[in-house]
Coordinates of C-alpha atoms and ligand atoms in Angstrom, one line a residue:
M1 CA 0.0 0.0 0.0
D2 CA 1.4 3.4 -0.9
A3 CA 1.4 6.6 1.2
I4 CA -1.7 7.9 -0.6
D5 CA -3.8 4.9 0.3
R6 CA -2.5 4.7 3.8
L7 CA -3.4 8.3 4.4
A8 CA -6.9 7.8 2.9
Q9 CA -7.4 4.9 5.2
L10 CA -6.5 7.0 8.2
F11 CA -9.0 9.7 7.2
E12 CA -11.7 7.1 6.8
K13 CA -11.4 6.4 10.5
F14 CA -12.6 10.0 11.3
P15 CA -16.2 10.3 12.5
G16 CA -18.6 10.8 9.5
I17 CA -15.9 10.4 6.9
G18 CA -16.4 7.9 4.1
P19 CA -13.9 6.6 1.4
R20 CA -14.8 9.4 -1.1
Q21 CA -14.3 12.2 1.4
A22 CA -11.1 10.6 2.6
Q23 CA -9.8 10.6 -0.9
R24 CA -10.7 14.3 -1.3
F25 CA -8.7 15.1 1.8
V26 CA -5.7 13.3 0.4
Q27 CA -6.1 15.0 -3.0
Y28 CA -6.3 18.4 -1.2
L29 CA -3.1 17.7 0.7
L30 CA -1.3 16.6 -2.5
R31 CA -2.2 19.9 -4.1
S32 CA -1.3 21.9 -1.0
S33 CA 2.0 23.6 -0.4
P34 CA 4.7 21.8 1.6
A35 CA 4.2 24.5 4.3
I36 CA 0.6 23.5 4.9
R37 CA 1.5 19.8 5.0
R38 CA 4.3 20.5 7.5
E39 CA 2.0 22.6 9.7
L40 CA -0.5 19.8 9.8
A41 CA 2.2 17.2 10.6
D42 CA 3.7 19.5 13.3
N43 CA 0.3 20.0 14.9
L44 CA -0.5 16.3 14.9
R45 CA 2.8 15.6 16.6
E46 CA 2.1 18.3 19.2
L47 CA -1.3 16.8 20.0
G48 CA 0.4 14.0 21.7
A49 CA 3.0 16.1 23.4
A50 CA 1.2 19.2 24.5
V51 CA -2.3 18.0 25.1
H52 CA -3.2 16.6 28.5
Q53 CA -6.3 15.6 30.4
C54 CA -7.7 18.2 32.8
P55 CA -7.6 16.5 36.3
S56 CA -10.9 18.2 37.2
C57 CA -13.3 18.0 34.3
L58 CA -11.3 15.3 32.4
R59 CA -11.5 17.0 29.0
F60 CA -8.4 17.3 26.8
A61 CA -6.8 20.6 26.9
S62 CA -3.5 22.0 25.6
G63 CA -1.0 24.1 27.4
E64 CA 0.3 23.8 30.9
R65 CA -0.4 20.7 32.9
G66 CA -2.9 21.0 35.6
E67 CA -6.5 22.3 35.4
C68 CA -7.9 23.6 32.1
S69 CA -8.8 27.3 31.7
I70 CA -12.5 26.7 32.6
C71 CA -11.7 24.7 35.8
A72 CA -9.0 27.2 36.8
A73 CA -11.3 30.2 36.3
S74 CA -12.2 31.6 39.7
H75 CA -15.2 33.6 38.6
R76 CA -17.2 30.5 37.5
D77 CA -20.1 29.2 39.7
S78 CA -18.9 26.2 41.6
S79 CA -22.5 25.5 42.9
L80 CA -23.4 24.2 39.4
L81 CA -21.9 21.2 37.6
A82 CA -22.9 20.2 34.1
I83 CA -22.2 16.5 33.3
V84 CA -21.7 16.2 29.5
A85 CA -20.9 13.2 27.3
S86 CA -18.0 14.6 25.4
D87 CA -15.5 17.4 25.0
A88 CA -17.5 18.5 21.9
D89 CA -20.6 18.9 24.0
L90 CA -18.7 20.9 26.6
L91 CA -17.5 23.2 23.9
A92 CA -21.0 23.6 22.5
L93 CA -22.3 24.7 25.8
E94 CA -19.4 27.1 26.2
R95 CA -20.0 28.6 22.7
S96 CA -23.6 29.3 23.7
H97 CA -22.4 31.6 26.6
T98 CA -25.3 30.5 28.7
F99 CA -23.6 28.4 31.3
S100 CA -21.3 29.8 33.9
G101 CA -20.9 26.7 36.1
R102 CA -18.4 23.9 36.1
Y103 CA -18.2 20.8 33.9
F104 CA -17.5 17.1 34.1
V105 CA -16.9 15.1 30.9
L106 CA -18.3 11.5 31.3
G107 CA -16.5 10.3 28.2
G108 CA -19.5 8.8 26.3
L109 CA -23.0 7.6 26.6
I110 CA -24.5 4.2 27.6
S111 CA -25.0 2.2 24.4
L112 CA -28.5 0.8 24.1
A113 CA -27.1 -2.2 22.3
S114 CA -25.0 -3.4 25.1
D115 CA -26.3 -1.4 28.1
K116 CA -22.6 -1.3 29.2
T117 CA -21.0 1.5 30.9
N118 CA -17.5 0.6 29.7
G119 CA -15.2 3.6 29.5
L120 CA -17.7 5.9 31.2
R121 CA -16.0 7.8 34.1
I122 CA -18.7 7.0 36.6
K123 CA -16.2 6.3 39.5
E124 CA -14.3 9.4 38.7
L125 CA -17.6 11.4 38.6
L126 CA -18.6 10.2 42.1
A127 CA -15.2 11.1 43.5
S128 CA -15.3 14.5 41.8
I129 CA -18.7 15.2 43.2
S130 CA -17.9 14.4 46.8
K131 CA -14.9 16.7 46.5
R132 CA -17.0 19.4 44.9
L133 CA -19.6 19.2 47.6
Q134 CA -17.0 20.6 49.9
T135 CA -16.6 23.7 47.7
G136 CA -20.2 24.5 47.4
L137 CA -21.7 22.3 44.8
K138 CA -25.5 22.4 45.0
E139 CA -26.9 21.2 41.6
V140 CA -25.8 18.8 39.0
I141 CA -27.2 19.2 35.5
L142 CA -27.4 16.1 33.3
A143 CA -26.6 17.7 29.9
F144 CA -26.9 14.8 27.6
P145 CA -28.3 14.7 24.0
A146 CA -32.1 14.2 23.6
N147 CA -31.8 10.7 22.2
P148 CA -32.3 7.2 23.7
E149 CA -28.6 6.8 24.6
G150 CA -28.7 10.3 26.3
D151 CA -31.9 9.3 28.2
A152 CA -30.5 6.0 29.3
T153 CA -27.3 7.6 30.5
A154 CA -29.3 10.3 32.5
V155 CA -31.3 7.6 34.2
R156 CA -28.2 5.6 35.2
I157 CA -26.2 8.7 36.4
R158 CA -29.2 9.9 38.4
D159 CA -29.4 6.4 40.1
E160 CA -25.7 6.5 40.9
L161 CA -26.0 10.0 42.4
E162 CA -29.1 9.3 44.4
T163 CA -27.6 6.3 46.0
S164 CA -24.3 7.9 46.9
V165 CA -25.0 11.6 47.4
T166 CA -28.0 12.9 49.3
E167 CA -27.9 16.7 49.5
L168 CA -27.7 17.4 45.8
K169 CA -30.3 18.8 43.4
I170 CA -30.3 16.8 40.1
T171 CA -31.8 18.3 37.0
K172 CA -31.6 17.7 33.3
L173 CA -31.9 19.8 30.2
G174 CA -35.5 20.8 29.5
R175 CA -37.5 21.8 26.5
G176 CA -35.8 23.4 23.6
L177 CA -33.7 20.4 22.6
S178 CA -35.9 18.5 20.2
T179 CA -35.8 14.7 20.2
G180 CA -32.7 13.4 18.6
S181 CA -30.8 16.6 19.2
E182 CA -27.0 16.4 19.5
L183 CA -25.8 19.1 21.8
E184 CA -22.8 19.5 19.6
Y185 CA -24.9 20.8 16.7
A186 CA -27.5 22.7 18.7
D187 CA -27.6 26.4 18.2
P188 CA -26.9 28.7 21.2
D189 CA -30.5 29.8 21.6
T190 CA -31.7 26.2 21.8
L191 CA -29.1 25.4 24.4
K192 CA -30.0 28.5 26.3
S193 CA -33.6 27.6 26.5
A194 CA -32.8 24.0 27.3
L195 CA -30.6 25.2 30.2
E196 CA -33.2 27.7 31.5
S197 CA -36.0 25.2 31.4
R198 CA -34.0 22.4 33.2
R199 CA -35.9 20.5 35.7
Ligands
LIG1 ZN1 -11.1 21.2 33.3

């Protein structure tokens, strides 16, 4: 297999990318200047070296080790914690400028096919919450997409929280998010209304 095919195969592993799009990416790179290819290669290498997982919200962030910029920001409201499925959902909420609390990234959703919680950071979440209770946490918002996996995950997390933590208000995103909505692609107004109508 030559370099062109190998690269196309790598692009095919990206979410939502099929063989034809993968080929188009490769063709684009072949036509691009060496400077662009070098920049891409350098950035990919840096991803491994400079990116780390924030110890508080568990999202991936670049820059200094330690807490990410959101967790380190002192002006944010520590009484509110949004539990999101992915880094992309966290960023969607940030872009909507409607949430000023803290985050925890669960690392996925429960798959209905297997009902497994493999890879979900439930233990880490519980540990994080008991720590956050000491710094004023009052409410946890289950900010999952409005689809069956999101609902199943919300039920499971609510169960976990209710059995281990008593003095905590648990809400989930309300109306605004239509059924099937991915947080990642929801517009800021929709997210705002979903947050405001949480219950
Ligand atoms: Zn963080």
